Amino acid sequence: MVVYAALALWLTRGTTLFVDEVNVFTVDRGFHPSALLAPLNGHLVLLQRLVWATDFKLFGPSFLVLRLVEVAGAIAAVGLFFELARRRIGAAAALAPALLLLFLGSAWELNFVPSGIGNVYAVAAGLGAVLALERGDRRGDLIACALLAVAVASFTLGVAFAVGAAVLILLQPGWRRRVWVAVVPLALYAAWIVWVRLEYVPTHGEIQNFHVWNILLIPNFIADEASSVAGAVAGLNYNFQPQSLYWIFSTDSPYGPVLAAAAAVALAVRLYRGSRPALLWALMAILLAFWTSLALGFDIRIGRNPVTVRYVYAGAILAVLVGAEAARGLRLSPAGLVALYAITVVALGANLARLRDGAHFYRSFTTSLRAQLTGLELARDHVSPGFMASSPTSFLAPVRAGPYLAAVDRNGSPAYSPAELARQPEDKRHDADAVVVAALRIGIAPAAPGATARNCRRVAGGSSVTLPVGPPGVRLTAPASAAIALRRYASTSTVPVGSLPPGRAVDLRIPPDRSRRTWQAVVTPAPGGVTVCELPAGA
């Protein structure tokens, strides 16, 4: 766990908003109930919004705090898994899958990224509730009810745990006195659904939710999801020939169907020949309820499909726990333990490789977004509220200027400071330059007839000419056609702003922004040199 925590914090250093976190940040309204209860892609994420609001209130947009909360939740989830498995198959055997689940790289989007806070705490609270129910006393029931409420408030996955708790209680004597343990959190979730339909939707519009026709797809979805989980747990799902930049968000394996089918047959044989403890049915109910909810929410347009990596996390923990419960009482021989750990090492190999790839994508995406946010803040005095930062991956986390800058005023800035931006790699500095150019609509236009340029000078030409420019801009003339581009924080990469026609003057207007650094205009090619004149103020 210490190694995991150190690795997770190192891999996520310097990161900021990621995909859904953009929404959480921009709509944050502190501790106002309607803001905390607002759905995110149709999910109740009260705990996550509460954590973010507390972080903003106490520390500003400190992502170190959020990363620490995420790490703590992932450690708690696997620790509780280990305790449940230990009671069934012994500590030595339980340790192997616990290590694998701790470093489950196929689920990198949840167990290493702060956006997984809702999921990991739903799993941790749900497993804690199962442990509490095993006590079989009043105190255990109270603890279980409270933990199920936390799970439901964390993510929709908590509803599946509440369903499983209901199954566990209904299969035990005296269920009428204890069923409230599951009914209360389910009733709280139902009340939230009613509030969303009656209060939230009329004001904010429809939210992403279940699709009735997906009922027909439930068996197919569950089969595919089981295949994805089996391939991930076995470490046989590495994609050697990715077809898209976004393959990192999916997990599929040609071996998955075979492994899932073998596991299903083994479970069926166990149910047929052995005892059928109530907890085994309850754990299967949790897993099937979770997968059914995923099937009902299936939507290929937003990445809700059976091979999505974020669905593997809870599925893997629950599936392995079902296996541990089915093997209750089994004690492996030393040779059996050696084989189990050998399989675990093999499975860890691909998962660590996927973790490396996921962490690389995450850091690249978030640091690029952070640079773009810096550019947005530099241009904030003149940017249109509807402007949206643009990059090859910006559609994953669209950032609209108006809501983002309003959130910065409330919560502080997650962007780089200008000094921090200057120390970033070239591609990140270029991203910031590109956003400022687009946000300020910097470009060239035919020379304005009423604006008399001054302080004209001739700059010798060559393959290119670099000219310092600042507000309000310059007038350029060259004997040959040329391309004009700008850079400021970048050292070599430039942002195209237009073309310079031969022998005709054009104005390159530079609006003021919040950076003191001078722009550099690059004219390419410029064999005959370039005439540069200063534009008068207000031109």
Coordinates of C-alpha atoms in Angstrom, one line a residue:
M1 CA 0.0 0.0 0.0
V2 CA 2.9 2.4 0.7
V3 CA 4.5 1.6 -2.6
Y4 CA 1.1 2.1 -4.4
A5 CA 0.6 5.4 -2.6
A6 CA 4.1 6.7 -3.6
L7 CA 3.7 5.5 -7.2
A8 CA 0.2 7.0 -7.6
L9 CA 1.3 10.4 -6.2
W10 CA 4.4 10.4 -8.4
L11 CA 2.6 9.4 -11.6
T12 CA -0.1 12.1 -11.0
R13 CA 2.3 15.0 -10.1
G14 CA 1.5 18.3 -11.6
T15 CA -1.8 17.2 -13.0
T16 CA -5.1 19.1 -12.9
L17 CA -8.7 18.8 -14.2
F18 CA -9.5 15.7 -16.2
V19 CA -12.6 15.0 -18.2
D20 CA -15.6 15.0 -15.8
E21 CA -13.6 17.0 -13.3
V22 CA -14.0 20.1 -15.5
N23 CA -17.7 19.9 -14.9
V24 CA -17.3 19.4 -11.2
F25 CA -15.0 22.5 -11.0
T26 CA -17.1 24.8 -13.2
V27 CA -20.4 24.1 -11.5
D28 CA -19.1 24.1 -8.0
R29 CA -21.1 26.4 -5.7
G30 CA -19.5 25.5 -2.4
F31 CA -21.8 23.8 0.1
H32 CA -25.1 24.9 -1.4
P33 CA -27.4 21.8 -1.3
S34 CA -28.6 22.1 -4.9
A35 CA -25.0 22.2 -6.1
L36 CA -23.9 19.2 -4.0
L37 CA -26.8 17.2 -5.2
A38 CA -26.5 18.1 -8.9
P39 CA -26.2 15.0 -11.1
L40 CA -23.0 14.3 -13.1
N41 CA -23.8 12.4 -16.2
G42 CA -26.9 11.2 -14.5
H43 CA -25.1 10.0 -11.3
L44 CA -25.4 11.2 -7.7
V45 CA -21.8 12.2 -6.8
L46 CA -22.5 14.0 -3.5
L47 CA -19.4 12.8 -1.8
Q48 CA -17.1 13.8 -4.6
R49 CA -18.7 17.3 -4.8
L50 CA -18.4 17.6 -1.0
V51 CA -14.7 16.7 -1.1
W52 CA -14.0 19.2 -3.9
A53 CA -16.0 22.0 -2.1
T54 CA -14.1 21.4 1.1
D55 CA -10.8 21.4 -0.8
F56 CA -11.6 24.7 -2.5
K57 CA -12.8 26.3 0.7
L58 CA -9.7 25.3 2.8
F59 CA -6.9 25.0 0.3
G60 CA -8.0 26.5 -3.0
P61 CA -7.7 24.3 -6.1
S62 CA -5.1 22.0 -4.5
F63 CA -5.0 18.8 -6.5
L64 CA -2.6 17.3 -4.1
V65 CA -5.4 17.1 -1.5
L66 CA -7.7 15.5 -4.0
R67 CA -5.0 13.0 -5.1
L68 CA -4.4 12.1 -1.4
V69 CA -8.1 11.5 -0.9
E70 CA -8.2 9.3 -4.0
V71 CA -5.2 7.2 -2.8
A72 CA -6.7 6.8 0.6
G73 CA -10.0 5.5 -0.9
A74 CA -8.2 3.0 -3.2
I75 CA -6.2 1.7 -0.3
A76 CA -9.3 1.4 1.9
A77 CA -11.1 -0.5 -0.9
V78 CA -8.4 -3.0 -1.4
G79 CA -7.7 -3.3 2.3
L80 CA -11.4 -4.2 2.9
F81 CA -11.3 -6.6 0.0
F82 CA -8.3 -8.3 1.6
E83 CA -10.1 -8.7 4.9
L84 CA -13.1 -10.2 3.3
A85 CA -11.0 -12.6 1.2
R86 CA -8.8 -13.5 4.1
R87 CA -11.7 -14.7 6.1
R88 CA -12.6 -17.1 3.3
I89 CA -9.4 -18.4 1.8
G90 CA -6.7 -17.4 4.2
A91 CA -4.2 -14.5 4.3
A92 CA -1.6 -16.0 2.1
A93 CA -4.0 -16.7 -0.8
A94 CA -5.9 -13.4 -0.3
L95 CA -2.8 -11.3 -0.6
A96 CA -2.2 -12.3 -4.2
P97 CA -5.4 -10.9 -5.7
A98 CA -5.2 -7.9 -3.3
L99 CA -1.8 -6.9 -4.8
L100 CA -3.2 -7.3 -8.3
L101 CA -6.3 -5.2 -7.6
L102 CA -4.1 -2.5 -5.9
F103 CA -2.1 -2.1 -9.2
L104 CA -4.9 -2.9 -11.6
G105 CA -3.6 -0.8 -14.5
S106 CA -6.6 -1.8 -16.7
A107 CA -8.7 0.5 -14.3
W108 CA -6.2 3.3 -14.2
E109 CA -8.9 5.9 -14.8
L110 CA -10.3 5.2 -11.3
N111 CA -7.6 3.9 -9.0
F112 CA -5.0 6.5 -9.9
V113 CA -7.0 9.6 -11.0
P114 CA -9.0 11.9 -8.6
S115 CA -12.1 11.5 -10.9
G116 CA -12.3 8.0 -9.4
I117 CA -13.0 9.3 -5.9
G118 CA -16.8 8.5 -6.2
N119 CA -16.2 5.0 -7.4
V120 CA -13.4 3.9 -5.0
Y121 CA -15.3 5.2 -2.0
A122 CA -18.5 3.5 -3.2
V123 CA -16.6 0.3 -3.3
A124 CA -14.8 0.9 0.0
A125 CA -18.1 1.8 1.8
G126 CA -20.0 -1.1 0.2
L127 CA -17.3 -3.6 1.2
G128 CA -17.3 -2.1 4.7
A129 CA -21.1 -2.6 4.9
V130 CA -20.7 -6.2 4.0
L131 CA -18.2 -6.7 6.8
A132 CA -20.5 -4.9 9.2
L133 CA -23.4 -7.1 8.2
E134 CA -21.4 -10.2 9.0
R135 CA -21.4 -9.1 12.7
G136 CA -25.1 -9.9 12.8
D137 CA -25.9 -7.5 15.6
R138 CA -27.6 -4.1 16.0
R139 CA -24.3 -2.1 16.0
G140 CA -23.2 -3.9 12.8
D141 CA -26.5 -3.1 11.1
L142 CA -26.3 0.6 12.1
I143 CA -22.7 0.8 10.7
A144 CA -23.8 -1.1 7.5
C145 CA -26.7 1.3 6.9
A146 CA -24.5 4.3 7.4
L147 CA -21.9 2.9 5.0
L148 CA -24.4 2.0 2.4
A149 CA -25.7 5.6 2.5
V150 CA -22.1 6.8 1.9
A151 CA -21.8 4.3 -1.0
V152 CA -25.0 5.6 -2.6
A153 CA -24.0 9.2 -2.1
S154 CA -20.6 8.4 -3.7
F155 CA -21.8 6.9 -7.0
T156 CA -24.6 4.8 -8.5
L157 CA -22.5 1.7 -7.8
G158 CA -23.6 2.2 -4.2
V159 CA -27.2 1.2 -5.2
A160 CA -25.9 -2.2 -6.3
F161 CA -24.3 -2.7 -2.9
A162 CA -27.6 -1.8 -1.2
V163 CA -29.4 -4.3 -3.4
G164 CA -26.8 -7.0 -2.4
A165 CA -27.3 -6.1 1.2
A166 CA -31.1 -6.6 0.8
V167 CA -30.5 -10.0 -0.7
L168 CA -28.1 -11.0 2.1
I169 CA -30.6 -9.9 4.8
L170 CA -33.7 -11.5 3.1
L171 CA -31.9 -14.9 3.0
Q172 CA -31.3 -14.8 6.7
P173 CA -33.7 -15.4 9.6
G174 CA -35.3 -12.4 11.1
W175 CA -35.1 -10.3 7.9
R176 CA -38.1 -8.2 8.8
R177 CA -36.3 -6.7 11.7
R178 CA -33.2 -5.9 9.6
V179 CA -34.3 -5.1 6.1
W180 CA -34.3 -1.4 6.9
V181 CA -30.5 -1.5 6.6
A182 CA -30.9 -1.7 2.8
V183 CA -34.2 0.1 2.5
V184 CA -33.0 3.4 4.0
P185 CA -30.1 4.0 1.6
L186 CA -32.3 2.9 -1.4
A187 CA -35.0 5.3 -0.2
L188 CA -32.5 8.1 0.0
Y189 CA -31.4 7.4 -3.6
A190 CA -35.1 7.3 -4.7
A191 CA -35.7 10.6 -3.1
W192 CA -32.8 12.1 -5.0
I193 CA -34.2 10.7 -8.2
V194 CA -37.5 12.4 -7.5
W195 CA -35.7 15.7 -6.7
V196 CA -33.8 15.5 -10.0
R197 CA -36.9 14.9 -12.1
L198 CA -39.0 17.6 -10.3
E199 CA -36.4 20.3 -9.5
Y200 CA -33.2 19.8 -11.5
V201 CA -34.4 18.8 -15.0
P202 CA -37.0 21.6 -15.5
T203 CA -34.3 24.2 -14.8
H204 CA -31.2 22.5 -16.4
G205 CA -32.7 20.2 -19.0
E206 CA -32.6 16.5 -19.4
I207 CA -29.7 14.5 -18.0
Q208 CA -28.0 11.4 -19.3
N209 CA -29.8 8.5 -17.8
F210 CA -31.1 5.0 -18.4
H211 CA -32.4 4.0 -21.8
V212 CA -35.5 1.7 -21.7
W213 CA -34.6 -0.1 -24.9
N214 CA -31.3 -1.2 -23.4
I215 CA -33.2 -3.8 -21.4
L216 CA -33.0 -6.0 -24.5
L217 CA -29.2 -5.7 -24.4
I218 CA -28.7 -6.7 -20.7
P219 CA -27.6 -10.3 -21.3
N220 CA -25.2 -9.3 -24.1
F221 CA -23.8 -6.4 -22.1
I222 CA -23.2 -8.6 -19.0
A223 CA -21.4 -11.2 -21.1
D224 CA -19.2 -8.6 -22.7
E225 CA -18.5 -6.9 -19.4
A226 CA -17.6 -10.3 -17.8
S227 CA -15.2 -10.9 -20.7
S228 CA -13.5 -7.5 -20.2
V229 CA -13.1 -8.1 -16.5
A230 CA -11.7 -11.5 -17.0
G231 CA -9.1 -10.3 -19.5
A232 CA -8.1 -7.4 -17.2
V233 CA -7.7 -9.6 -14.1
A234 CA -5.7 -12.1 -16.1
G235 CA -3.5 -9.4 -17.6
L236 CA -4.2 -10.6 -21.1
N237 CA -5.7 -7.4 -22.5
Y238 CA -2.8 -5.3 -23.6
N239 CA -3.5 -3.7 -27.0
F240 CA -0.4 -4.1 -29.2
Q241 CA -2.1 -2.4 -32.2
P242 CA -4.2 0.5 -31.0
Q243 CA -6.4 2.0 -33.7
S244 CA -7.1 5.2 -32.0
L245 CA -5.5 7.7 -29.6
Y246 CA -8.3 6.9 -27.1
W247 CA -7.7 3.1 -27.0
I248 CA -6.4 3.8 -23.5
F249 CA -10.0 4.2 -22.3
S250 CA -11.0 0.7 -23.3
T251 CA -10.0 -2.8 -22.3
D252 CA -10.7 -5.8 -24.4
S253 CA -9.1 -9.2 -24.8
P254 CA -9.5 -12.2 -27.2
Y255 CA -9.0 -14.4 -24.2
G256 CA -11.7 -12.7 -22.1
P257 CA -14.7 -14.7 -23.4
V258 CA -12.9 -18.0 -22.7
L259 CA -11.8 -17.0 -19.2
A260 CA -15.2 -15.6 -18.3
A261 CA -17.0 -18.7 -19.6
A262 CA -14.6 -21.0 -17.6
A263 CA -15.2 -18.9 -14.5
A264 CA -19.0 -19.1 -15.0
V265 CA -18.9 -22.8 -15.4
A266 CA -16.8 -23.3 -12.3
L267 CA -19.2 -21.1 -10.3
A268 CA -22.2 -23.0 -11.6
V269 CA -20.6 -26.3 -10.6
R270 CA -19.9 -24.9 -7.1
L271 CA -23.5 -23.8 -6.7
Y272 CA -24.7 -27.2 -7.9
R273 CA -22.5 -29.4 -5.7
G274 CA -21.7 -27.3 -2.7
S275 CA -23.5 -25.2 -0.1
R276 CA -24.9 -21.9 -1.1
P277 CA -24.1 -19.4 1.6
A278 CA -26.2 -16.2 1.6
L279 CA -23.2 -14.0 1.1
L280 CA -22.4 -15.7 -2.2
W281 CA -25.8 -14.9 -3.5
A282 CA -25.5 -11.4 -2.2
L283 CA -22.1 -10.8 -3.9
M284 CA -23.5 -12.1 -7.2
A285 CA -26.5 -9.9 -6.8
I286 CA -24.2 -6.8 -6.3
L287 CA -22.2 -7.7 -9.4
L288 CA -25.2 -8.4 -11.6
A289 CA -27.0 -5.3 -10.3
F290 CA -23.9 -3.2 -11.2
W291 CA -23.6 -4.7 -14.6
T292 CA -27.3 -4.3 -15.3
S293 CA -27.2 -0.6 -14.4
L294 CA -24.2 -0.2 -16.8
A295 CA -26.3 -2.0 -19.5
L296 CA -29.2 0.3 -19.0
G297 CA -27.0 3.3 -19.3
F298 CA -25.2 2.1 -22.4
D299 CA -24.5 4.9 -24.9
I300 CA -21.7 4.5 -27.4
R301 CA -21.7 8.2 -28.0
I302 CA -20.3 9.0 -24.5
G303 CA -18.1 5.9 -24.0
R304 CA -20.5 3.9 -22.0
N305 CA -19.8 0.4 -23.4
P306 CA -18.7 -2.9 -21.9
V307 CA -15.0 -2.3 -22.7
T308 CA -14.7 1.0 -20.8
V309 CA -11.8 0.9 -18.3
R310 CA -13.6 2.7 -15.5
Y311 CA -16.2 -0.2 -15.3
V312 CA -13.4 -2.8 -14.8
Y313 CA -12.5 -1.5 -11.3
A314 CA -15.6 -2.5 -9.3
G315 CA -16.3 -5.4 -11.6
A316 CA -12.9 -6.9 -10.9
I317 CA -13.1 -6.5 -7.2
L318 CA -16.6 -8.0 -7.0
A319 CA -15.8 -10.8 -9.4
V320 CA -12.7 -11.9 -7.5
L321 CA -14.6 -11.6 -4.2
V322 CA -17.3 -13.9 -5.6
G323 CA -14.6 -16.4 -6.4
A324 CA -13.1 -16.1 -2.9
E325 CA -16.6 -16.7 -1.4
A326 CA -17.2 -19.6 -3.7
A327 CA -13.8 -21.1 -2.5
R328 CA -14.6 -20.5 1.2
G329 CA -12.6 -22.8 3.4
L330 CA -10.1 -23.8 0.7
R331 CA -6.5 -23.7 1.8
L332 CA -3.9 -23.9 -0.9
S333 CA -0.8 -26.1 -0.5
P334 CA 2.6 -24.5 -0.7
A335 CA 2.8 -25.6 -4.4
G336 CA -0.7 -24.1 -5.0
L337 CA 0.4 -20.8 -3.5
V338 CA 3.5 -20.7 -5.7
A339 CA 1.3 -21.3 -8.7
L340 CA -1.1 -18.6 -7.6
Y341 CA 1.6 -16.0 -7.1
A342 CA 3.2 -17.0 -10.4
I343 CA -0.1 -16.3 -12.2
T344 CA -0.4 -13.0 -10.2
V345 CA 3.1 -11.9 -11.4
V346 CA 2.1 -12.6 -15.0
A347 CA -1.1 -10.7 -14.6
L348 CA 0.6 -7.8 -12.9
G349 CA 3.0 -7.4 -15.9
A350 CA 0.4 -6.3 -18.4
N351 CA -1.5 -4.3 -15.7
L352 CA 1.7 -2.3 -14.9
A353 CA 2.2 -1.7 -18.6
R354 CA -1.3 -0.4 -18.9
L355 CA -0.8 1.7 -15.8
R356 CA 2.2 3.2 -17.4
D357 CA 0.3 4.0 -20.6
G358 CA -2.7 5.4 -18.7
A359 CA -0.5 7.6 -16.5
H360 CA 1.3 8.9 -19.6
F361 CA -2.0 9.8 -21.3
Y362 CA -3.4 11.4 -18.1
R363 CA -0.3 13.5 -17.4
S364 CA -0.1 14.6 -21.1
F365 CA -3.7 15.5 -21.2
T366 CA -4.0 17.3 -17.9
T367 CA -0.7 19.3 -18.3
S368 CA -1.8 20.3 -21.8
L369 CA -5.2 21.3 -20.5
R370 CA -3.5 23.2 -17.6
A371 CA -1.4 25.2 -20.1
Q372 CA -4.5 25.9 -22.1
L373 CA -6.3 27.2 -19.0
T374 CA -3.3 29.5 -18.4
G375 CA -3.8 30.9 -21.9
L376 CA -7.5 31.4 -21.2
E377 CA -6.8 33.3 -18.0
L378 CA -4.2 35.5 -19.7
A379 CA -6.8 36.5 -22.3
R380 CA -9.7 36.8 -19.8
D381 CA -10.2 40.6 -20.1
H382 CA -11.1 40.3 -23.8
V383 CA -12.2 36.7 -24.4
S384 CA -15.8 35.9 -25.3
P385 CA -17.7 34.0 -22.6
G386 CA -18.6 31.4 -25.2
F387 CA -15.1 30.8 -26.3
M388 CA -13.9 27.2 -25.9
A389 CA -10.3 26.1 -25.6
S390 CA -9.3 23.8 -28.5
S391 CA -6.9 20.9 -28.8
P392 CA -6.8 17.5 -30.3
T393 CA -8.3 16.1 -27.1
S394 CA -10.3 19.0 -26.0
F395 CA -13.6 17.3 -26.8
L396 CA -13.0 15.0 -23.8
A397 CA -13.1 18.0 -21.5
P398 CA -14.5 21.1 -23.2
V399 CA -13.8 24.2 -21.2
R400 CA -16.0 27.2 -21.9
A401 CA -14.4 30.5 -21.0
G402 CA -17.4 32.1 -19.1
P403 CA -18.2 29.3 -16.7
Y404 CA -14.5 28.5 -16.2
L405 CA -13.4 32.0 -15.3
A406 CA -16.4 32.4 -13.0
A407 CA -15.3 29.2 -11.2
V408 CA -11.7 30.6 -11.0
D409 CA -13.1 33.7 -9.2
R410 CA -14.9 31.5 -6.7
N411 CA -12.4 28.7 -6.2
G412 CA -9.0 29.9 -7.4
S413 CA -7.1 28.8 -10.4
P414 CA -5.9 25.3 -11.4
A415 CA -3.8 26.7 -14.3
Y416 CA -0.1 27.4 -14.3
S417 CA 1.1 30.8 -13.3
P418 CA 3.0 32.6 -16.1
A419 CA 6.3 31.8 -14.4
E420 CA 5.3 28.1 -14.1
L421 CA 4.2 28.0 -17.8
A422 CA 7.6 29.3 -18.9
R423 CA 9.2 26.2 -17.3
Q424 CA 7.0 23.7 -19.0
P425 CA 8.0 21.7 -22.1
E426 CA 7.8 23.3 -25.5
D427 CA 4.5 21.6 -26.5
K428 CA 2.7 22.9 -23.4
R429 CA 3.9 26.4 -23.9
H430 CA 2.7 26.2 -27.5
D431 CA -0.7 25.1 -26.3
A432 CA -1.0 28.2 -24.2
D433 CA 0.1 30.5 -27.1
A434 CA -2.5 28.9 -29.3
V435 CA -5.3 29.5 -26.9
V436 CA -4.4 33.1 -26.4
V437 CA -4.2 33.7 -30.2
A438 CA -7.6 32.1 -30.6
A439 CA -9.2 33.7 -27.5
L440 CA -8.1 37.2 -28.6
R441 CA -8.9 36.5 -32.2
I442 CA -5.4 37.6 -33.3
G443 CA -5.0 37.7 -37.0
I444 CA -4.1 39.8 -40.0
A445 CA -6.4 42.2 -41.9
P446 CA -5.9 44.6 -44.8
A447 CA -4.2 47.8 -43.7
A448 CA -6.9 50.1 -42.3
P449 CA -6.9 53.3 -44.5
G450 CA -7.6 55.6 -41.6
A451 CA -4.8 54.4 -39.4
T452 CA -1.4 55.9 -40.1
A453 CA 1.5 53.7 -39.2
R454 CA 4.7 55.2 -37.7
N455 CA 8.3 54.3 -36.9
C456 CA 8.6 52.2 -40.0
R457 CA 11.8 50.2 -40.5
R458 CA 13.2 47.7 -43.0
V459 CA 14.2 44.3 -41.6
A460 CA 16.6 42.2 -43.8
G461 CA 15.1 39.0 -45.1
G462 CA 16.1 35.4 -45.4
S463 CA 14.4 32.0 -44.9
S464 CA 12.4 33.7 -42.1
V465 CA 12.3 36.9 -40.1
T466 CA 11.4 37.1 -36.4
L467 CA 10.0 40.4 -35.1
P468 CA 9.0 41.4 -31.6
V469 CA 5.4 42.8 -31.5
G470 CA 3.2 44.1 -28.8
P471 CA -0.1 45.9 -28.4
P472 CA -1.6 47.5 -30.4
G473 CA 0.2 45.7 -33.2
V474 CA 2.2 46.3 -36.4
R475 CA 1.8 46.9 -40.1
L476 CA 3.8 44.5 -42.3
T477 CA 4.7 44.8 -46.0
A478 CA 6.9 42.4 -48.0
P479 CA 7.8 42.1 -51.7
A480 CA 7.0 38.4 -51.7
S481 CA 4.1 36.4 -50.3
A482 CA 4.8 34.9 -46.8
A483 CA 3.1 33.1 -43.9
I484 CA 2.8 34.9 -40.6
A485 CA 2.8 33.1 -37.2
L486 CA 3.2 34.0 -33.6
R487 CA 4.9 32.6 -30.5
R488 CA 5.4 34.0 -27.1
Y489 CA 6.0 31.3 -24.4
A490 CA 7.1 28.7 -27.0
S491 CA 10.7 28.8 -28.1
T492 CA 10.3 27.5 -31.6
S493 CA 6.6 26.4 -32.2
T494 CA 4.4 29.0 -33.7
V495 CA 0.7 29.6 -34.2
P496 CA -0.3 30.6 -37.8
V497 CA -2.3 33.9 -38.0
G498 CA -2.5 34.5 -41.8
S499 CA -0.7 35.1 -45.0
L500 CA 1.1 38.3 -46.2
P501 CA 0.3 39.0 -49.9
P502 CA 3.2 40.4 -52.0
G503 CA 3.5 44.2 -52.0
R504 CA 0.4 44.8 -50.0
A505 CA 0.3 46.1 -46.4
V506 CA -1.5 44.1 -43.7
D507 CA -2.2 44.9 -40.1
L508 CA -1.4 42.4 -37.3
R509 CA -3.3 43.7 -34.3
I510 CA -2.3 42.5 -30.9
P511 CA -4.9 43.1 -28.1
P512 CA -3.5 43.6 -24.6
D513 CA -3.7 40.7 -22.1
R514 CA -2.4 39.8 -18.7
S515 CA 1.1 38.7 -19.7
R516 CA 4.1 41.1 -19.8
R517 CA 5.9 38.9 -22.3
T518 CA 6.3 40.2 -25.8
W519 CA 5.0 38.3 -28.8
Q520 CA 7.4 37.2 -31.6
A521 CA 6.0 37.4 -35.1
V522 CA 7.7 35.0 -37.6
V523 CA 7.4 35.8 -41.3
T524 CA 8.3 32.8 -43.5
P525 CA 9.9 33.1 -46.1
A526 CA 11.1 36.7 -46.4
P527 CA 13.8 36.7 -49.1
G528 CA 13.3 40.4 -49.8
G529 CA 13.0 41.5 -46.2
V530 CA 10.0 42.9 -44.4
T531 CA 8.9 46.5 -43.7
V532 CA 7.5 46.9 -40.2
C533 CA 5.6 49.9 -38.9
E534 CA 4.0 50.5 -35.5
L535 CA 0.2 50.9 -35.4
P536 CA -1.0 53.9 -33.4
A537 CA -2.9 53.3 -30.2
G538 CA -6.6 52.6 -30.8
A539 CA -6.0 51.5 -34.4

